[in-house]
Amino acid sequence: MPSVDLRRRRSTKMKALFLYLKKRPKLKQGVFLAMVFLAASSFLWVATSLLRNTRYTSNLSLSPQSSLSDSSPYHNFKLFAADFKDMIRSFKIYVYPTNSSSFAQIFDPHPNPFDPKMGNYFSEHMFKLALLESPLSTHNPEEADLYFLPFSVNLLRNDPRVHSEDAISEFVAHYTHEISQGFPFWNASMGLDHFYACCHSVCREAMAKHNDLRNNAIQLTCSSSYFQRFYVAHKDVSMPQVWPRPPQQTLNPPKLRDKLVFFAGRVQNSIVRQQLVDLWGNDTHMDIFSENPSYPYEEGFKRSKYCLHVKGYEVNTARVSDAIHYGCVPVIMSNYYELPFASVLNWTTFSVIINHNEAASLKKTLLSITKKTYLNMYRNLLSVRRHFVWHKTPKGYDSFHMTAYQLWLKRGSQRPSF
């Protein structure tokens, strides 16, 4: 704020200017008109800016939970939303056409991806289906930023003509070779601007017999561990492992969640899971089961404040997306797991991340979280739920668009320089 002396000097100057203009009516009239013009221009500029900002915010569909405060579940939602609009406007993906061979079904979208039996491979099939329904897909390969290889490792795994890991890797290598011979785009970049999608554990081995596919192409996968063979964090993209679940219209509020923790899952492939069962299996505040609980599986997510995601055979399971779906704050005990959409989402604001060697301190860690912090995490969880939903025709900030955004971020770095 200006000092008293400065305000007095300004007042004296204004009075002198007024007396000067009073003696010169014509000049006074001209200055007056100029001031009116400047005031009107300033008002118009401010009004236009406000209107533009209002439309911009409206287009982003900012919900109350998506506030840009320090507790926001986003690193920078405003920057992300601006990038997202640019992606929708400009990003193009070319899907290689299905050949007419007897293996055509390996490349086509799954006829019924919402079948509950689809399980862990739902995301893989939904990505392909949503891409083909999306305006991001182009029939003109010349305008494409990235190129999609539409084979399905999951369907290859279930095809009796292929089935084995060795036969699948032979099939994929042969298919990629055919692509390189029939189209000029693979050889132009040695596969750097190509990608494939898979959520099957066999996927890594499927690329073993084609060096450029394994080393250069983007692996879009649920098994996203930077400690895992053939997954390269700076090159590959993590997408959420989602099971087909019915829409969840209403969620249990925090006050109706009477259990501290829920987990149910096989312990055969996980020392950490066995430790949790041994340590906390009989704790009355925790529902931790080595097999199916006595009540419906989804009830465990609905009645608990925290739901465990614990490494099994892979770092990933669908329990993270299940927890988010049912409004249960995820507790992630799976080291080396590259969490989905980590470039956009600040996972520490809506989940708890614990080293998987610290099972003994689990209860102490969770009880040390204040009620205020838990409620903030719960609210942030409600904000990010829309990112973990797949639609046949993609919309908003759903799983497809969030996954496409991760690919869009790779588009420039994946192109070779000549």
Tab-separated table of C-alpha atoms in Angstrom:
chain	number	residue	atom	x	y	z
A	1	MET	CA	0.000	0.000	0.000
A	2	PRO	CA	1.388	3.529	-0.879
A	3	SER	CA	2.708	5.614	2.030
A	4	VAL	CA	0.842	8.708	3.356
A	5	ASP	CA	3.417	11.088	1.787
A	6	LEU	CA	3.081	9.352	-1.572
A	7	ARG	CA	-0.715	9.589	-1.483
A	8	ARG	CA	-0.482	13.325	-0.621
A	9	ARG	CA	1.885	13.983	-3.535
A	10	ARG	CA	-0.474	12.155	-5.896
A	11	SER	CA	-3.444	14.184	-4.564
A	12	THR	CA	-1.549	17.455	-5.102
A	13	LYS	CA	-0.667	16.477	-8.671
A	14	MET	CA	-4.298	15.520	-9.432
A	15	LYS	CA	-5.528	18.922	-8.125
A	16	ALA	CA	-2.961	20.742	-10.250
A	17	LEU	CA	-4.034	18.752	-13.307
A	18	PHE	CA	-7.703	19.591	-12.624
A	19	LEU	CA	-6.959	23.357	-12.391
A	20	TYR	CA	-4.919	23.197	-15.570
A	21	LEU	CA	-7.741	21.472	-17.480
A	22	LYS	CA	-10.334	23.948	-16.072
A	23	LYS	CA	-8.488	26.799	-17.804
A	24	ARG	CA	-8.477	24.869	-21.120
A	25	PRO	CA	-12.029	23.552	-21.820
A	26	LYS	CA	-11.190	21.985	-25.214
A	27	LEU	CA	-8.234	20.078	-23.809
A	28	LYS	CA	-10.366	19.079	-20.819
A	29	GLN	CA	-13.038	17.681	-23.143
A	30	GLY	CA	-10.473	15.706	-25.142
A	31	VAL	CA	-8.839	14.234	-22.060
A	32	PHE	CA	-12.266	13.360	-20.659
A	33	LEU	CA	-13.184	11.480	-23.833
A	34	ALA	CA	-9.865	9.698	-23.816
A	35	MET	CA	-10.398	8.650	-20.208
A	36	VAL	CA	-13.894	7.365	-21.023
A	37	PHE	CA	-12.478	5.401	-23.971
A	38	LEU	CA	-9.729	3.871	-21.850
A	39	ALA	CA	-12.191	2.967	-19.078
A	40	ALA	CA	-14.561	1.312	-21.568
A	41	SER	CA	-11.682	-0.593	-23.168
A	42	SER	CA	-10.475	-1.800	-19.779
A	43	PHE	CA	-13.976	-2.914	-18.820
A	44	LEU	CA	-14.405	-4.786	-22.113
A	45	TRP	CA	-11.025	-6.521	-21.701
A	46	VAL	CA	-11.821	-7.601	-18.139
A	47	ALA	CA	-15.286	-8.836	-19.108
A	48	THR	CA	-13.904	-10.790	-22.074
A	49	SER	CA	-11.197	-12.381	-19.916
A	50	LEU	CA	-13.718	-13.395	-17.272
A	51	LEU	CA	-16.030	-14.884	-19.907
A	52	ARG	CA	-13.152	-16.779	-21.518
A	53	ASN	CA	-12.027	-18.150	-18.156
A	54	THR	CA	-15.587	-19.144	-17.269
A	55	ARG	CA	-15.979	-21.055	-20.530
A	56	TYR	CA	-12.544	-22.654	-20.055
A	57	THR	CA	-13.386	-23.849	-16.545
A	58	SER	CA	-16.801	-25.046	-17.691
A	59	ASN	CA	-15.267	-27.083	-20.499
A	60	LEU	CA	-12.980	-28.805	-18.008
A	61	SER	CA	-15.985	-29.970	-15.954
A	62	LEU	CA	-14.257	-29.106	-12.695
A	63	SER	CA	-16.251	-30.711	-9.911
A	64	PRO	CA	-16.096	-29.379	-6.334
A	65	GLN	CA	-13.815	-32.283	-5.387
A	66	SER	CA	-11.385	-31.289	-8.158
A	67	SER	CA	-10.267	-28.146	-6.387
A	68	LEU	CA	-6.789	-26.881	-7.034
A	69	SER	CA	-5.877	-26.711	-3.357
A	70	ASP	CA	-2.854	-28.319	-1.780
A	71	SER	CA	-4.955	-31.399	-0.977
A	72	SER	CA	-5.973	-31.926	-4.597
A	73	PRO	CA	-5.412	-35.476	-5.895
A	74	TYR	CA	-3.724	-33.970	-8.977
A	75	HIS	CA	-0.180	-32.724	-9.333
A	76	ASN	CA	-1.495	-29.814	-11.405
A	77	PHE	CA	-5.042	-30.209	-12.661
A	78	LYS	CA	-5.087	-26.929	-14.581
A	79	LEU	CA	-2.002	-27.862	-16.578
A	80	PHE	CA	-3.287	-31.394	-17.136
A	81	ALA	CA	-6.702	-30.160	-18.335
A	82	ALA	CA	-5.083	-27.770	-20.825
A	83	ASP	CA	-2.863	-30.580	-22.139
A	84	PHE	CA	-5.870	-32.894	-22.250
A	85	LYS	CA	-7.789	-30.492	-24.499
A	86	ASP	CA	-4.782	-30.276	-26.788
A	87	MET	CA	-4.617	-34.079	-26.928
A	88	ILE	CA	-8.299	-34.423	-27.844
A	89	ARG	CA	-7.807	-31.864	-30.588
A	90	SER	CA	-4.633	-33.188	-32.172
A	91	PHE	CA	-3.705	-36.747	-31.127
A	92	LYS	CA	-4.169	-39.475	-33.747
A	93	ILE	CA	-3.563	-43.231	-33.530
A	94	TYR	CA	-3.517	-45.564	-36.514
A	95	VAL	CA	-4.759	-49.109	-35.868
A	96	TYR	CA	-3.282	-51.657	-38.238
A	97	PRO	CA	-6.066	-53.429	-40.167
A	98	THR	CA	-7.150	-56.953	-39.358
A	99	ASN	CA	-5.865	-59.445	-41.889
A	100	SER	CA	-8.168	-62.005	-43.461
A	101	SER	CA	-6.403	-65.042	-42.032
A	102	SER	CA	-7.949	-67.634	-39.752
A	103	PHE	CA	-6.445	-65.688	-36.820
A	104	ALA	CA	-8.535	-62.582	-37.510
A	105	GLN	CA	-10.315	-62.865	-34.136
A	106	ILE	CA	-6.955	-62.329	-32.414
A	107	PHE	CA	-6.938	-58.763	-33.755
A	108	ASP	CA	-10.642	-57.888	-33.568
A	109	PRO	CA	-12.242	-56.416	-30.422
A	110	HIS	CA	-13.542	-59.008	-27.996
A	111	PRO	CA	-17.243	-59.676	-28.739
A	112	ASN	CA	-18.208	-59.500	-25.060
A	113	PRO	CA	-15.578	-57.707	-22.963
A	114	PHE	CA	-18.093	-57.118	-20.137
A	115	ASP	CA	-18.285	-60.854	-19.471
A	116	PRO	CA	-17.396	-61.235	-15.751
A	117	LYS	CA	-15.063	-64.082	-16.747
A	118	MET	CA	-12.873	-61.535	-18.517
A	119	GLY	CA	-11.365	-60.737	-15.124
A	120	ASN	CA	-7.827	-59.358	-15.237
A	121	TYR	CA	-7.910	-58.898	-19.009
A	122	PHE	CA	-10.896	-56.554	-19.126
A	123	SER	CA	-8.709	-53.431	-19.470
A	124	GLU	CA	-6.760	-54.899	-22.384
A	125	HIS	CA	-9.911	-55.576	-24.390
A	126	MET	CA	-11.693	-52.379	-23.388
A	127	PHE	CA	-8.776	-50.224	-24.507
A	128	LYS	CA	-8.957	-51.672	-28.011
A	129	LEU	CA	-12.747	-51.380	-28.193
A	130	ALA	CA	-12.729	-47.797	-26.897
A	131	LEU	CA	-9.923	-46.765	-29.262
A	132	LEU	CA	-11.879	-47.952	-32.295
A	133	GLU	CA	-14.901	-45.969	-31.063
A	134	SER	CA	-12.822	-42.878	-30.380
A	135	PRO	CA	-12.102	-39.887	-32.662
A	136	LEU	CA	-8.451	-40.364	-31.698
A	137	SER	CA	-8.407	-43.315	-34.100
A	138	THR	CA	-7.558	-42.428	-37.698
A	139	HIS	CA	-7.790	-44.314	-40.990
A	140	ASN	CA	-5.022	-42.174	-42.436
A	141	PRO	CA	-1.655	-43.507	-41.242
A	142	GLU	CA	0.133	-40.443	-42.628
A	143	GLU	CA	-1.414	-38.218	-39.937
A	144	ALA	CA	-0.845	-40.646	-37.050
A	145	ASP	CA	1.301	-39.846	-34.031
A	146	LEU	CA	1.403	-43.474	-32.880
A	147	TYR	CA	0.610	-46.866	-34.435
A	148	PHE	CA	-1.283	-49.602	-32.592
A	149	LEU	CA	-0.540	-53.323	-33.061
A	150	PRO	CA	-3.957	-54.822	-32.209
A	151	PHE	CA	-3.054	-58.441	-31.403
A	152	SER	CA	-4.343	-59.831	-28.100
A	153	VAL	CA	-1.994	-61.968	-26.005
A	154	ASN	CA	-4.972	-62.964	-23.882
A	155	LEU	CA	-6.803	-64.389	-26.921
A	156	LEU	CA	-3.621	-66.026	-28.190
A	157	ARG	CA	-3.213	-67.662	-24.794
A	158	ASN	CA	-6.713	-69.137	-25.096
A	159	ASP	CA	-6.306	-70.299	-28.711
A	160	PRO	CA	-5.442	-74.039	-28.792
A	161	ARG	CA	-3.513	-73.545	-32.053
A	162	VAL	CA	-1.010	-71.290	-30.286
A	163	HIS	CA	-1.460	-71.348	-26.500
A	164	SER	CA	2.123	-72.002	-25.319
A	165	GLU	CA	4.448	-69.114	-24.507
A	166	ASP	CA	6.951	-70.201	-27.158
A	167	ALA	CA	4.260	-70.434	-29.867
A	168	ILE	CA	2.841	-67.034	-28.885
A	169	SER	CA	6.250	-65.357	-29.173
A	170	GLU	CA	6.716	-66.963	-32.614
A	171	PHE	CA	3.286	-65.697	-33.711
A	172	VAL	CA	3.942	-62.144	-32.485
A	173	ALA	CA	7.392	-62.012	-34.100
A	174	HIS	CA	5.978	-63.221	-37.417
A	175	TYR	CA	3.121	-60.704	-37.271
A	176	THR	CA	5.477	-57.809	-36.530
A	177	HIS	CA	7.707	-58.874	-39.427
A	178	GLU	CA	4.656	-58.859	-41.733
A	179	ILE	CA	3.784	-55.341	-40.566
A	180	SER	CA	7.316	-54.155	-41.318
A	181	GLN	CA	7.109	-55.664	-44.817
A	182	GLY	CA	3.605	-54.478	-45.671
A	183	PHE	CA	3.747	-50.917	-44.276
A	184	PRO	CA	6.520	-48.297	-44.287
A	185	PHE	CA	5.872	-46.947	-40.785
A	186	TRP	CA	7.591	-49.605	-38.702
A	187	ASN	CA	10.889	-49.351	-40.573
A	188	ALA	CA	10.790	-45.537	-40.466
A	189	SER	CA	11.202	-45.623	-36.680
A	190	MET	CA	12.193	-49.242	-35.963
A	191	GLY	CA	8.992	-49.459	-33.956
A	192	LEU	CA	9.644	-46.488	-31.653
A	193	ASP	CA	6.240	-44.947	-32.401
A	194	HIS	CA	4.335	-48.253	-32.177
A	195	PHE	CA	2.590	-49.794	-29.179
A	196	TYR	CA	0.612	-52.849	-28.092
A	197	ALA	CA	-1.692	-53.512	-25.133
A	198	CYS	CA	-1.678	-56.465	-22.774
A	199	CYS	CA	-2.615	-57.374	-19.216
A	200	HIS	CA	-1.572	-61.033	-19.421
A	201	SER	CA	1.490	-62.221	-17.518
A	202	VAL	CA	2.653	-64.003	-20.686
A	203	CYS	CA	2.903	-60.652	-22.441
A	204	ARG	CA	6.549	-60.020	-21.585
A	205	GLU	CA	7.647	-63.350	-23.042
A	206	ALA	CA	5.458	-62.774	-26.106
A	207	MET	CA	7.924	-60.119	-27.276
A	208	ALA	CA	11.024	-62.214	-26.632
A	209	LYS	CA	11.667	-63.241	-30.257
A	210	HIS	CA	11.470	-59.789	-31.852
A	211	ASN	CA	14.195	-57.516	-30.531
A	212	ASP	CA	12.860	-54.215	-31.919
A	213	LEU	CA	9.354	-54.909	-30.649
A	214	ARG	CA	10.687	-55.698	-27.191
A	215	ASN	CA	13.217	-52.874	-26.989
A	216	ASN	CA	11.572	-50.057	-28.958
A	217	ALA	CA	7.772	-50.351	-29.044
A	218	ILE	CA	5.684	-49.049	-26.136
A	219	GLN	CA	4.255	-51.747	-23.906
A	220	LEU	CA	0.850	-50.666	-22.596
A	221	THR	CA	0.330	-52.983	-19.681
A	222	CYS	CA	-1.183	-53.626	-16.271
A	223	SER	CA	1.948	-55.522	-15.150
A	224	SER	CA	3.909	-52.312	-14.728
A	225	SER	CA	6.902	-52.970	-12.536
A	226	TYR	CA	10.220	-51.272	-13.131
A	227	PHE	CA	11.813	-54.224	-11.341
A	228	GLN	CA	10.202	-56.628	-13.797
A	229	ARG	CA	11.825	-58.195	-16.853
A	230	PHE	CA	11.106	-56.388	-20.130
A	231	TYR	CA	9.241	-53.443	-18.575
A	232	VAL	CA	11.013	-50.106	-19.105
A	233	ALA	CA	9.484	-47.294	-17.074
A	234	HIS	CA	10.565	-44.348	-19.264
A	235	LYS	CA	9.372	-46.160	-22.415
A	236	ASP	CA	6.328	-48.166	-21.390
A	237	VAL	CA	2.929	-47.098	-20.039
A	238	SER	CA	0.993	-48.336	-17.028
A	239	MET	CA	-2.783	-48.673	-17.234
A	240	PRO	CA	-5.165	-49.734	-14.451
A	241	GLN	CA	-6.216	-53.330	-14.075
A	242	VAL	CA	-9.992	-53.128	-13.818
A	243	TRP	CA	-12.531	-55.924	-13.535
A	244	PRO	CA	-15.977	-55.585	-15.104
A	245	ARG	CA	-18.072	-54.237	-12.248
A	246	PRO	CA	-21.663	-52.915	-12.205
A	247	PRO	CA	-21.971	-49.132	-11.826
A	248	GLN	CA	-21.753	-48.012	-8.210
A	249	GLN	CA	-24.362	-45.298	-7.774
A	250	THR	CA	-23.957	-44.612	-4.055
A	251	LEU	CA	-21.061	-45.258	-1.706
A	252	ASN	CA	-20.997	-46.004	1.986
A	253	PRO	CA	-19.928	-42.798	3.762
A	254	PRO	CA	-16.990	-42.981	6.177
A	255	LYS	CA	-19.235	-43.121	9.254
A	256	LEU	CA	-20.747	-46.424	8.053
A	257	ARG	CA	-17.370	-48.099	7.527
A	258	ASP	CA	-16.884	-50.027	10.752
A	259	LYS	CA	-13.823	-52.083	9.773
A	260	LEU	CA	-10.309	-50.676	9.636
A	261	VAL	CA	-8.953	-52.984	6.912
A	262	PHE	CA	-10.150	-55.515	4.347
A	263	PHE	CA	-8.179	-58.030	2.290
A	264	ALA	CA	-9.059	-61.365	0.735
A	265	GLY	CA	-6.773	-63.265	-1.605
A	266	ARG	CA	-4.635	-66.322	-2.205
A	267	VAL	CA	-1.398	-66.500	-0.234
A	268	GLN	CA	0.320	-69.213	-2.284
A	269	ASN	CA	2.264	-66.778	-4.470
A	270	SER	CA	3.059	-64.146	-1.855
A	271	ILE	CA	5.171	-64.209	1.320
A	272	VAL	CA	3.770	-60.778	2.224
A	273	ARG	CA	0.179	-61.995	2.079
A	274	GLN	CA	1.045	-64.957	4.298
A	275	GLN	CA	2.668	-62.590	6.808
A	276	LEU	CA	-0.470	-60.436	6.881
A	277	VAL	CA	-2.684	-63.443	7.547
A	278	ASP	CA	-0.353	-64.709	10.272
A	279	LEU	CA	-0.056	-61.307	11.966
A	280	TRP	CA	-3.551	-59.888	11.605
A	281	GLY	CA	-5.857	-62.701	10.584
A	282	ASN	CA	-7.481	-62.806	14.028
A	283	ASP	CA	-7.581	-59.059	14.670
A	284	THR	CA	-11.179	-57.939	15.262
A	285	HIS	CA	-10.535	-54.540	13.638
A	286	MET	CA	-9.320	-56.135	10.412
A	287	ASP	CA	-10.950	-58.502	7.963
A	288	ILE	CA	-7.985	-60.311	6.422
A	289	PHE	CA	-8.680	-63.629	4.718
A	290	SER	CA	-6.509	-66.158	2.898
A	291	GLU	CA	-9.585	-67.304	0.997
A	292	ASN	CA	-13.053	-65.984	0.215
A	293	PRO	CA	-14.726	-64.253	3.192
A	294	SER	CA	-17.967	-65.511	4.690
A	295	TYR	CA	-19.809	-62.535	3.153
A	296	PRO	CA	-19.880	-61.254	-0.462
A	297	TYR	CA	-16.470	-60.057	-1.638
A	298	GLU	CA	-17.636	-56.538	-2.491
A	299	GLU	CA	-19.059	-56.078	1.016
A	300	GLY	CA	-15.524	-56.043	2.379
A	301	PHE	CA	-14.752	-52.961	0.286
A	302	LYS	CA	-18.004	-51.267	1.237
A	303	ARG	CA	-17.692	-51.694	5.003
A	304	SER	CA	-13.960	-50.884	5.411
A	305	LYS	CA	-11.993	-47.658	5.633
A	306	TYR	CA	-8.839	-49.113	4.072
A	307	CYS	CA	-8.436	-51.945	1.549
A	308	LEU	CA	-5.132	-53.709	0.971
A	309	HIS	CA	-3.452	-54.153	-2.372
A	310	VAL	CA	-0.703	-56.698	-1.720
A	311	LYS	CA	1.751	-58.103	-4.240
A	312	GLY	CA	0.913	-61.602	-5.414
A	313	TYR	CA	2.490	-63.328	-8.407
A	314	GLU	CA	2.602	-59.861	-10.043
A	315	VAL	CA	2.932	-56.380	-8.524
A	316	ASN	CA	-0.515	-55.526	-9.847
A	317	THR	CA	-3.996	-56.760	-9.019
A	318	ALA	CA	-7.461	-55.355	-9.617
A	319	ARG	CA	-7.809	-54.592	-5.883
A	320	VAL	CA	-6.649	-51.000	-6.359
A	321	SER	CA	-9.402	-50.234	-8.860
A	322	ASP	CA	-11.890	-52.277	-6.795
A	323	ALA	CA	-11.076	-50.207	-3.718
A	324	ILE	CA	-11.509	-46.979	-5.689
A	325	HIS	CA	-14.748	-48.277	-7.202
A	326	TYR	CA	-16.259	-48.980	-3.759
A	327	GLY	CA	-14.834	-45.909	-1.998
A	328	CYS	CA	-12.277	-47.722	0.155
A	329	VAL	CA	-8.907	-45.964	0.524
A	330	PRO	CA	-6.258	-48.252	-1.089
A	331	VAL	CA	-3.283	-49.354	0.984
A	332	ILE	CA	-0.588	-50.345	-1.494
A	333	MET	CA	1.919	-52.900	-0.251
A	334	SER	CA	3.639	-53.743	-3.510
A	335	ASN	CA	7.140	-52.451	-4.119
A	336	TYR	CA	8.315	-51.500	-7.635
A	337	TYR	CA	4.725	-50.965	-8.831
A	338	GLU	CA	4.442	-48.067	-11.281
A	339	LEU	CA	1.004	-46.786	-10.359
A	340	PRO	CA	-1.360	-45.890	-13.214
A	341	PHE	CA	-1.598	-42.238	-14.314
A	342	ALA	CA	1.202	-41.253	-11.917
A	343	SER	CA	2.139	-38.289	-14.124
A	344	VAL	CA	-1.293	-36.774	-13.371
A	345	LEU	CA	-2.432	-38.198	-10.034
A	346	ASN	CA	-0.776	-37.591	-6.677
A	347	TRP	CA	-1.412	-41.020	-5.197
A	348	THR	CA	-0.297	-39.979	-1.714
A	349	THR	CA	-3.434	-37.827	-1.394
A	350	PHE	CA	-5.930	-40.690	-1.792
A	351	SER	CA	-4.003	-43.843	-0.914
A	352	VAL	CA	-1.506	-45.147	1.639
A	353	ILE	CA	1.764	-46.564	0.314
A	354	ILE	CA	3.635	-48.941	2.631
A	355	ASN	CA	6.791	-50.929	1.984
A	356	HIS	CA	5.779	-54.563	1.585
A	357	ASN	CA	8.344	-55.540	4.237
A	358	GLU	CA	6.481	-53.563	6.911
A	359	ALA	CA	3.461	-55.802	7.448
A	360	ALA	CA	4.114	-55.849	11.198
A	361	SER	CA	3.584	-52.079	11.483
A	362	LEU	CA	0.452	-51.988	9.301
A	363	LYS	CA	-2.071	-51.367	12.089
A	364	LYS	CA	0.075	-48.754	13.829
A	365	THR	CA	0.565	-46.901	10.528
A	366	LEU	CA	-3.148	-46.784	9.727
A	367	LEU	CA	-4.239	-45.840	13.242
A	368	SER	CA	-1.759	-42.947	13.198
A	369	ILE	CA	-3.667	-41.359	10.290
A	370	THR	CA	-5.886	-38.612	11.696
A	371	LYS	CA	-9.595	-38.461	10.998
A	372	LYS	CA	-9.118	-35.220	9.048
A	373	THR	CA	-6.453	-36.790	6.833
A	374	TYR	CA	-8.596	-39.861	6.210
A	375	LEU	CA	-11.600	-37.730	5.240
A	376	ASN	CA	-9.407	-35.746	2.833
A	377	MET	CA	-8.217	-38.995	1.259
A	378	TYR	CA	-11.806	-40.212	0.983
A	379	ARG	CA	-12.895	-37.005	-0.764
A	380	ASN	CA	-9.938	-37.175	-3.131
A	381	LEU	CA	-10.814	-40.785	-3.841
A	382	LEU	CA	-14.277	-39.699	-4.969
A	383	SER	CA	-12.623	-37.238	-7.366
A	384	VAL	CA	-10.450	-39.829	-9.096
A	385	ARG	CA	-13.053	-42.613	-9.436
A	386	ARG	CA	-14.012	-41.412	-12.920
A	387	HIS	CA	-10.471	-42.201	-14.129
A	388	PHE	CA	-10.862	-45.894	-13.318
A	389	VAL	CA	-13.967	-46.590	-15.405
A	390	TRP	CA	-13.978	-47.968	-18.953
A	391	HIS	CA	-16.700	-47.126	-21.486
A	392	LYS	CA	-17.298	-48.731	-24.876
A	393	THR	CA	-17.610	-45.232	-26.268
A	394	PRO	CA	-15.048	-43.255	-24.260
A	395	LYS	CA	-16.130	-40.100	-22.480
A	396	GLY	CA	-14.735	-37.476	-20.161
A	397	TYR	CA	-11.645	-38.301	-18.136
A	398	ASP	CA	-12.295	-42.065	-18.145
A	399	SER	CA	-9.734	-44.889	-18.177
A	400	PHE	CA	-9.368	-44.803	-21.941
A	401	HIS	CA	-8.723	-41.069	-22.143
A	402	MET	CA	-6.356	-41.151	-19.178
A	403	THR	CA	-4.432	-44.008	-20.789
A	404	ALA	CA	-4.404	-42.209	-24.139
A	405	TYR	CA	-2.997	-39.156	-22.354
A	406	GLN	CA	-0.062	-41.218	-21.067
A	407	LEU	CA	0.585	-42.357	-24.641
A	408	TRP	CA	0.248	-38.794	-25.912
A	409	LEU	CA	3.019	-37.725	-23.551
A	410	LYS	CA	5.274	-40.306	-25.235
A	411	ARG	CA	4.573	-39.272	-28.812
A	412	GLY	CA	7.473	-36.842	-29.278
A	413	SER	CA	10.114	-38.773	-27.404
A	414	GLN	CA	9.347	-41.948	-29.325
A	415	ARG	CA	9.942	-40.487	-32.758
A	416	PRO	CA	13.423	-40.932	-34.246
A	417	SER	CA	15.470	-37.908	-35.333
A	418	PHE	CA	16.923	-37.956	-38.832
